[in-house]
Amino acid sequence: MTQKNSAWQRVLNARKTDRPKALDLIPYLFDEFFELSGDRAYGDDKAIVSGLAFFEGIPVTVLAQSKGRNLEENMACHFGMAHPEGYRKAMRLAKQAEKFNRPIVCIVDTAGAFPGKGAEERGQAEAIASSLKLFSSIKVPVITFVLSEGGSGGALALSVADRLYMLENAIYSILSPEGFASILWKDESRAQEAAELMECTAYDLYAKGIIDKIIMEPTEGFENNKSFVITAMKNEIRNDLSALRKLKTSTLLDQRYKKFRDIGVKI
Amino acid sequence: MNTQFYKRKERLNLFQKLFTKVDKTDLKNTQDSTPLMCPSCNTPISQYDLKVHLSVCPNCNFHFSLGVQERIAQLVDEKSFKELYRSAKSNKINDFPEYQKKIAKAQDSTGLQEAVTTGIAEINGKTVALAIMDARFIMGSMGQIVGEKITRLIEVADKKKYPLIILSASGGARMQEGILSLFQMSKTASALARFDEHGGLYISVLTHPTTGGVSASFAMLGDIIIAEPKALIGFAGRRVIEKTMNEQLPEAFQKSEFLLEKGFIDAIVHRKDLKTTLSNLILMHKVSS
């Protein structure tokens, strides 16, 4: 695979306002999507849209990080940055999916978990930690697509999956290029420089063995040809469901463990 | 009755041990040096006073960060600590600008190879798998070696049926190792899920500071979570939150006492009681060797 764009160009692509969001894709990827809400403890977080649907006749649970398509939606979903109740809703529905033996499809698209007073008071760290732990051992297939932005622990919480994909112009990083520049050089305006250093593109993550495959985007841009990407995503979901649903639960879990166990250097 | 007696005896022993440890040359050295300011109450404390008080501020009870060596001396039975994976280093792990220099400098100033020290030790005669993070080593940040050492330790605890104790002190995932640092969070959490499923006991001790990717992974996943008094514990940094909220946060925000009130930790335990507490908790789970 070739990589023509600079990392910064991809950051800009990933953040384009007209780039399709989870809510734009769900009706095309699935049939009869029925939204399920709330964490049963505190509230409902619009930064994670979740529910039940059919994928080509197979019932699935959908957990999608959702950025708004206009200011009003963005105010409601905090620009796609989830609070603890969002992660707890996802965990509740993951356990439900396990109970009814439904595969899970996740969409990741967030700059990060919400950094705020309420989020801290309600245990943001605990919510993310528990998600990581839960998804590592949930007994149904989990498939995750990183749509545009995969920011920090907030994105990781929905990334512990049997198959992890990134769209060609998506980025995935330990923190935003601005945050990185601000910590490293105390200068947010050097974000572009930071992006090049950070190895945050789909190509970088593929080279490091973190993601399984890059979902290619059309030359005219994702926003101008949605169906190109939707077809590719559906092909992966179809193949994966067919392969993963055949596996014994213990094999599925062993493979998932190994996948995440093997990331990074060994001693 | 027995536990009470045991507790007092243990405390007495600990103090005796500490007093005998402060030998004359040491005393001279520390008396000469300038006093430290307590970051919590701004009271000057002589280094000698700090040492005698287990690195706890005698005025406000703030628990200073402890180096690994001091922590081992306070927490485990004498000469019982056997280090594992000491040779694992992050030198030459990548060519991120200035990173190698930073590692070498941290190694030089701390005498450690990495931000976490892992090993097997005994606490009042009970064998445990123990990880101790040191905030002096690049903010105690978690890179690939830290994640790998912790995961390996969890796997050893799982195999040998040892209780697992991790003392966290970290600013989060290590920036210089980028995305691979981030995925150490899922790696350690996955290993803990297995350990949990097999019935292992994990006690997480949060010390000053435990934030970011470490608090959002293994640190918050203990069967029992204990914090030292007044430790900074949270996910997002205070400055980031203040910027998003556009308001000042209260002083007590993200401190141990705040987390206890909000229901995210089980207890706050003073450093002088930590060994006895851990030893009792292990007894209550009957999982020791």
Short mmCIF file of N, CA and C in Angstrom, two decimals, chain B residues 101-219:
data_model
loop_
_atom_site.label_atom_id
_atom_site.label_comp_id
_atom_site.label_asym_id
_atom_site.label_seq_id
_atom_site.Cartn_x
_atom_site.Cartn_y
_atom_site.Cartn_z
N LYS B 101 18.03 10.26 25.41
CA LYS B 101 18.71 11.08 26.43
C LYS B 101 17.89 11.12 27.70
N LYS B 102 16.60 11.25 27.52
CA LYS B 102 15.68 11.34 28.65
C LYS B 102 15.71 10.06 29.49
N ILE B 103 15.72 8.94 28.79
CA ILE B 103 15.77 7.65 29.48
C ILE B 103 17.08 7.52 30.26
N ALA B 104 18.18 7.83 29.57
CA ALA B 104 19.50 7.70 30.20
C ALA B 104 19.57 8.58 31.45
N LYS B 105 19.02 9.78 31.35
CA LYS B 105 19.05 10.71 32.47
C LYS B 105 18.23 10.16 33.65
N ALA B 106 17.05 9.62 33.34
CA ALA B 106 16.20 9.05 34.39
C ALA B 106 16.87 7.85 35.03
N GLN B 107 17.53 7.03 34.21
CA GLN B 107 18.22 5.86 34.75
C GLN B 107 19.35 6.30 35.69
N ASP B 108 20.04 7.34 35.27
CA ASP B 108 21.14 7.88 36.04
C ASP B 108 20.69 8.42 37.38
N SER B 109 19.63 9.21 37.36
CA SER B 109 19.23 9.89 38.59
C SER B 109 18.47 8.98 39.55
N THR B 110 17.84 7.93 39.05
CA THR B 110 17.06 7.07 39.95
C THR B 110 17.75 5.75 40.28
N GLY B 111 18.71 5.35 39.45
CA GLY B 111 19.34 4.05 39.63
C GLY B 111 18.43 2.92 39.18
N LEU B 112 17.32 3.28 38.52
CA LEU B 112 16.37 2.27 38.04
C LEU B 112 16.52 2.12 36.53
N GLN B 113 16.00 1.02 36.00
CA GLN B 113 16.04 0.84 34.56
C GLN B 113 14.77 1.37 33.90
N GLU B 114 13.68 1.33 34.62
CA GLU B 114 12.40 1.78 34.06
C GLU B 114 11.50 2.34 35.17
N ALA B 115 10.33 2.84 34.75
CA ALA B 115 9.42 3.50 35.69
C ALA B 115 8.67 2.52 36.59
N VAL B 116 8.75 1.23 36.26
CA VAL B 116 8.14 0.27 37.16
C VAL B 116 9.17 -0.79 37.54
N THR B 117 9.11 -1.18 38.81
CA THR B 117 9.96 -2.26 39.30
C THR B 117 9.02 -3.40 39.66
N THR B 118 9.33 -4.59 39.15
CA THR B 118 8.43 -5.72 39.38
C THR B 118 9.18 -6.85 40.08
N GLY B 119 8.48 -7.61 40.86
CA GLY B 119 9.14 -8.73 41.51
C GLY B 119 8.20 -9.52 42.41
N ILE B 120 8.81 -10.48 43.09
CA ILE B 120 8.08 -11.32 44.04
C ILE B 120 8.62 -10.95 45.42
N ALA B 121 7.73 -10.79 46.38
CA ALA B 121 8.18 -10.41 47.72
C ALA B 121 7.29 -11.07 48.76
N GLU B 122 7.69 -10.91 50.00
CA GLU B 122 6.84 -11.41 51.08
C GLU B 122 6.36 -10.26 51.94
N ILE B 123 5.08 -10.32 52.29
CA ILE B 123 4.51 -9.32 53.19
C ILE B 123 4.00 -10.09 54.40
N ASN B 124 4.67 -9.89 55.52
CA ASN B 124 4.41 -10.68 56.73
C ASN B 124 4.34 -12.17 56.41
N GLY B 125 5.28 -12.62 55.65
CA GLY B 125 5.40 -14.04 55.36
C GLY B 125 4.55 -14.54 54.21
N LYS B 126 3.74 -13.66 53.63
CA LYS B 126 2.90 -14.11 52.52
C LYS B 126 3.50 -13.65 51.19
N THR B 127 3.62 -14.59 50.27
CA THR B 127 4.23 -14.27 48.98
C THR B 127 3.26 -13.49 48.10
N VAL B 128 3.76 -12.42 47.51
CA VAL B 128 2.93 -11.62 46.60
C VAL B 128 3.73 -11.26 45.35
N ALA B 129 2.99 -11.02 44.26
CA ALA B 129 3.59 -10.43 43.07
C ALA B 129 3.41 -8.93 43.21
N LEU B 130 4.52 -8.20 43.10
CA LEU B 130 4.49 -6.78 43.45
C LEU B 130 5.06 -5.90 42.34
N ALA B 131 4.33 -4.86 41.99
CA ALA B 131 4.86 -3.86 41.04
C ALA B 131 4.82 -2.50 41.72
N ILE B 132 5.92 -1.79 41.60
CA ILE B 132 6.01 -0.46 42.22
C ILE B 132 6.42 0.54 41.15
N MET B 133 5.60 1.54 40.95
CA MET B 133 5.96 2.56 39.97
C MET B 133 6.68 3.70 40.68
N ASP B 134 7.54 4.36 39.93
CA ASP B 134 8.32 5.45 40.50
C ASP B 134 8.12 6.71 39.65
N ALA B 135 7.46 7.70 40.25
CA ALA B 135 7.09 8.90 39.51
C ALA B 135 8.31 9.73 39.09
N ARG B 136 9.48 9.45 39.68
CA ARG B 136 10.67 10.22 39.30
C ARG B 136 11.19 9.83 37.91
N PHE B 137 10.77 8.65 37.43
CA PHE B 137 11.26 8.14 36.15
C PHE B 137 10.32 8.57 35.02
N ILE B 138 10.67 9.63 34.31
CA ILE B 138 9.83 10.19 33.24
C ILE B 138 8.36 10.20 33.66
N MET B 139 8.09 10.82 34.79
CA MET B 139 6.71 10.96 35.32
C MET B 139 6.04 9.61 35.57
N GLY B 140 6.82 8.55 35.71
CA GLY B 140 6.22 7.23 35.92
C GLY B 140 5.39 6.79 34.73
N SER B 141 5.70 7.34 33.56
CA SER B 141 4.85 7.08 32.40
C SER B 141 4.98 5.64 31.89
N MET B 142 3.90 5.17 31.27
CA MET B 142 3.85 3.78 30.80
C MET B 142 4.15 3.70 29.30
N GLY B 143 5.31 3.15 29.00
CA GLY B 143 5.64 2.83 27.62
C GLY B 143 5.52 1.33 27.44
N GLN B 144 6.13 0.83 26.37
CA GLN B 144 6.00 -0.61 26.07
C GLN B 144 6.63 -1.49 27.14
N ILE B 145 7.79 -1.08 27.67
CA ILE B 145 8.45 -1.91 28.67
C ILE B 145 7.65 -1.94 29.97
N VAL B 146 7.14 -0.79 30.37
CA VAL B 146 6.33 -0.75 31.60
C VAL B 146 5.09 -1.64 31.43
N GLY B 147 4.42 -1.50 30.29
CA GLY B 147 3.22 -2.32 30.04
C GLY B 147 3.55 -3.80 30.00
N GLU B 148 4.67 -4.12 29.36
CA GLU B 148 5.07 -5.52 29.24
C GLU B 148 5.46 -6.11 30.60
N LYS B 149 6.19 -5.33 31.41
CA LYS B 149 6.60 -5.83 32.73
C LYS B 149 5.37 -6.09 33.61
N ILE B 150 4.43 -5.16 33.56
CA ILE B 150 3.23 -5.33 34.38
C ILE B 150 2.41 -6.53 33.89
N THR B 151 2.28 -6.66 32.58
CA THR B 151 1.54 -7.80 32.02
C THR B 151 2.21 -9.11 32.40
N ARG B 152 3.53 -9.14 32.28
CA ARG B 152 4.26 -10.37 32.65
C ARG B 152 4.04 -10.71 34.12
N LEU B 153 4.07 -9.69 34.96
CA LEU B 153 3.87 -9.91 36.39
C LEU B 153 2.46 -10.46 36.67
N ILE B 154 1.46 -9.90 35.98
CA ILE B 154 0.08 -10.39 36.15
C ILE B 154 0.03 -11.87 35.73
N GLU B 155 0.70 -12.20 34.65
CA GLU B 155 0.69 -13.59 34.17
C GLU B 155 1.39 -14.53 35.17
N VAL B 156 2.45 -14.04 35.81
CA VAL B 156 3.12 -14.85 36.84
C VAL B 156 2.19 -15.05 38.04
N ALA B 157 1.56 -13.95 38.48
CA ALA B 157 0.64 -14.04 39.61
C ALA B 157 -0.48 -15.03 39.31
N ASP B 158 -0.94 -15.01 38.06
CA ASP B 158 -2.02 -15.90 37.62
C ASP B 158 -1.56 -17.36 37.69
N LYS B 159 -0.39 -17.60 37.16
CA LYS B 159 0.13 -18.97 37.10
C LYS B 159 0.44 -19.52 38.48
N LYS B 160 1.07 -18.68 39.32
CA LYS B 160 1.51 -19.15 40.64
C LYS B 160 0.47 -18.94 41.73
N LYS B 161 -0.65 -18.34 41.36
CA LYS B 161 -1.72 -18.05 42.33
C LYS B 161 -1.25 -17.13 43.46
N TYR B 162 -0.43 -16.16 43.12
CA TYR B 162 -0.01 -15.16 44.11
C TYR B 162 -1.00 -13.99 44.08
N PRO B 163 -1.25 -13.39 45.24
CA PRO B 163 -1.97 -12.11 45.20
C PRO B 163 -1.12 -11.09 44.45
N LEU B 164 -1.79 -10.19 43.76
CA LEU B 164 -1.09 -9.18 42.97
C LEU B 164 -1.29 -7.82 43.63
N ILE B 165 -0.17 -7.12 43.83
CA ILE B 165 -0.27 -5.76 44.38
C ILE B 165 0.47 -4.81 43.46
N ILE B 166 -0.22 -3.79 42.97
CA ILE B 166 0.45 -2.79 42.13
C ILE B 166 0.31 -1.43 42.79
N LEU B 167 1.47 -0.78 43.03
CA LEU B 167 1.45 0.59 43.55
C LEU B 167 1.69 1.52 42.38
N SER B 168 0.65 2.26 42.02
CA SER B 168 0.74 3.13 40.85
C SER B 168 1.25 4.51 41.23
N ALA B 169 2.00 5.10 40.33
CA ALA B 169 2.44 6.49 40.43
C ALA B 169 2.83 6.87 39.01
N SER B 170 1.95 7.57 38.32
CA SER B 170 2.20 7.78 36.90
C SER B 170 1.38 8.93 36.34
N GLY B 171 2.00 9.62 35.38
CA GLY B 171 1.28 10.67 34.67
C GLY B 171 0.44 10.12 33.53
N GLY B 172 0.59 8.82 33.22
CA GLY B 172 -0.19 8.21 32.15
C GLY B 172 0.68 7.52 31.12
N ALA B 173 0.14 7.36 29.93
CA ALA B 173 0.89 6.69 28.86
C ALA B 173 2.07 7.57 28.43
N ARG B 174 3.15 6.93 27.96
CA ARG B 174 4.37 7.67 27.62
C ARG B 174 4.29 8.22 26.20
N MET B 175 4.28 9.53 26.11
CA MET B 175 4.13 10.21 24.82
C MET B 175 5.15 9.80 23.77
N GLN B 176 6.39 9.65 24.21
CA GLN B 176 7.46 9.40 23.24
C GLN B 176 7.31 8.07 22.52
N GLU B 177 6.52 7.16 23.08
CA GLU B 177 6.31 5.89 22.39
C GLU B 177 4.95 5.84 21.70
N GLY B 178 4.27 6.97 21.71
CA GLY B 178 3.06 7.15 20.92
C GLY B 178 2.01 6.07 21.09
N ILE B 179 1.46 5.66 19.97
CA ILE B 179 0.30 4.77 19.94
C ILE B 179 0.59 3.42 20.63
N LEU B 180 1.85 2.99 20.58
CA LEU B 180 2.18 1.72 21.23
C LEU B 180 2.05 1.82 22.75
N SER B 181 2.27 3.03 23.29
CA SER B 181 2.04 3.24 24.73
C SER B 181 0.56 3.12 25.04
N LEU B 182 -0.26 3.74 24.18
CA LEU B 182 -1.70 3.72 24.41
C LEU B 182 -2.22 2.28 24.51
N PHE B 183 -1.72 1.43 23.63
CA PHE B 183 -2.22 0.05 23.60
C PHE B 183 -1.66 -0.81 24.75
N GLN B 184 -0.77 -0.25 25.57
CA GLN B 184 -0.38 -0.96 26.79
C GLN B 184 -1.54 -0.97 27.78
N MET B 185 -2.43 0.00 27.64
CA MET B 185 -3.61 0.05 28.51
C MET B 185 -4.50 -1.17 28.27
N SER B 186 -4.75 -1.47 26.99
CA SER B 186 -5.61 -2.63 26.71
C SER B 186 -4.89 -3.94 27.02
N LYS B 187 -3.57 -3.92 26.84
CA LYS B 187 -2.81 -5.13 27.13
C LYS B 187 -2.86 -5.50 28.63
N THR B 188 -2.61 -4.52 29.49
CA THR B 188 -2.63 -4.79 30.92
C THR B 188 -4.06 -5.13 31.38
N ALA B 189 -5.05 -4.41 30.83
CA ALA B 189 -6.44 -4.68 31.23
C ALA B 189 -6.87 -6.08 30.81
N SER B 190 -6.42 -6.52 29.63
CA SER B 190 -6.77 -7.87 29.16
C SER B 190 -6.16 -8.93 30.08
N ALA B 191 -4.92 -8.71 30.48
CA ALA B 191 -4.26 -9.67 31.38
C ALA B 191 -4.99 -9.72 32.72
N LEU B 192 -5.44 -8.56 33.18
CA LEU B 192 -6.18 -8.52 34.45
C LEU B 192 -7.53 -9.22 34.34
N ALA B 193 -8.15 -9.14 33.17
CA ALA B 193 -9.43 -9.82 32.97
C ALA B 193 -9.26 -11.33 33.17
N ARG B 194 -8.17 -11.85 32.62
CA ARG B 194 -7.91 -13.29 32.77
C ARG B 194 -7.63 -13.66 34.22
N PHE B 195 -6.78 -12.85 34.85
CA PHE B 195 -6.42 -13.07 36.25
C PHE B 195 -7.68 -13.07 37.12
N ASP B 196 -8.56 -12.13 36.84
CA ASP B 196 -9.82 -11.98 37.55
C ASP B 196 -10.68 -13.23 37.37
N GLU B 197 -10.80 -13.67 36.13
CA GLU B 197 -11.62 -14.83 35.81
C GLU B 197 -11.12 -16.08 36.54
N HIS B 198 -9.79 -16.16 36.72
CA HIS B 198 -9.21 -17.32 37.40
C HIS B 198 -9.23 -17.17 38.92
N GLY B 199 -9.85 -16.13 39.42
CA GLY B 199 -10.00 -15.98 40.87
C GLY B 199 -8.87 -15.28 41.58
N GLY B 200 -7.98 -14.63 40.83
CA GLY B 200 -6.83 -13.97 41.46
C GLY B 200 -7.24 -12.73 42.24
N LEU B 201 -6.51 -12.45 43.30
CA LEU B 201 -6.76 -11.24 44.09
C LEU B 201 -5.81 -10.13 43.65
N TYR B 202 -6.38 -8.99 43.30
CA TYR B 202 -5.56 -7.85 42.89
C TYR B 202 -5.90 -6.65 43.77
N ILE B 203 -4.90 -6.18 44.49
CA ILE B 203 -5.07 -4.97 45.29
C ILE B 203 -4.30 -3.85 44.61
N SER B 204 -5.01 -2.80 44.25
CA SER B 204 -4.38 -1.66 43.59
C SER B 204 -4.18 -0.54 44.61
N VAL B 205 -2.96 -0.05 44.70
CA VAL B 205 -2.67 1.05 45.63
C VAL B 205 -2.32 2.29 44.80
N LEU B 206 -3.13 3.31 44.93
CA LEU B 206 -2.92 4.53 44.14
C LEU B 206 -2.11 5.52 44.97
N THR B 207 -0.97 5.93 44.42
CA THR B 207 -0.15 6.90 45.14
C THR B 207 -0.01 8.15 44.28
N HIS B 208 0.56 9.17 44.84
CA HIS B 208 0.65 10.47 44.17
C HIS B 208 1.69 10.47 43.07
N PRO B 209 1.39 10.81 41.86
CA PRO B 209 0.07 10.98 41.25
C PRO B 209 -0.30 9.77 40.41
N THR B 210 -1.57 9.47 40.24
CA THR B 210 -2.00 8.38 39.35
C THR B 210 -3.04 8.95 38.39
N THR B 211 -2.63 9.21 37.17
CA THR B 211 -3.53 9.89 36.22
C THR B 211 -3.44 9.28 34.82
N GLY B 212 -4.25 9.80 33.93
CA GLY B 212 -4.21 9.45 32.50
C GLY B 212 -4.38 7.97 32.24
N GLY B 213 -3.59 7.46 31.30
CA GLY B 213 -3.72 6.09 30.84
C GLY B 213 -3.45 5.01 31.88
N VAL B 214 -2.78 5.37 32.96
CA VAL B 214 -2.57 4.37 34.02
C VAL B 214 -3.81 4.29 34.91
N SER B 215 -4.38 5.45 35.25
CA SER B 215 -5.62 5.41 36.04
C SER B 215 -6.74 4.79 35.21
N ALA B 216 -6.71 5.01 33.88
CA ALA B 216 -7.77 4.47 33.01
C ALA B 216 -7.45 3.06 32.53
N SER B 217 -6.54 2.37 33.21
CA SER B 217 -6.36 0.95 32.89
C SER B 217 -6.16 0.19 34.20
N PHE B 218 -4.98 -0.38 34.43
CA PHE B 218 -4.86 -1.32 35.55
C PHE B 218 -5.09 -0.71 36.93
N ALA B 219 -4.78 0.59 37.10
CA ALA B 219 -4.88 1.18 38.44
C ALA B 219 -6.31 1.17 38.98
#
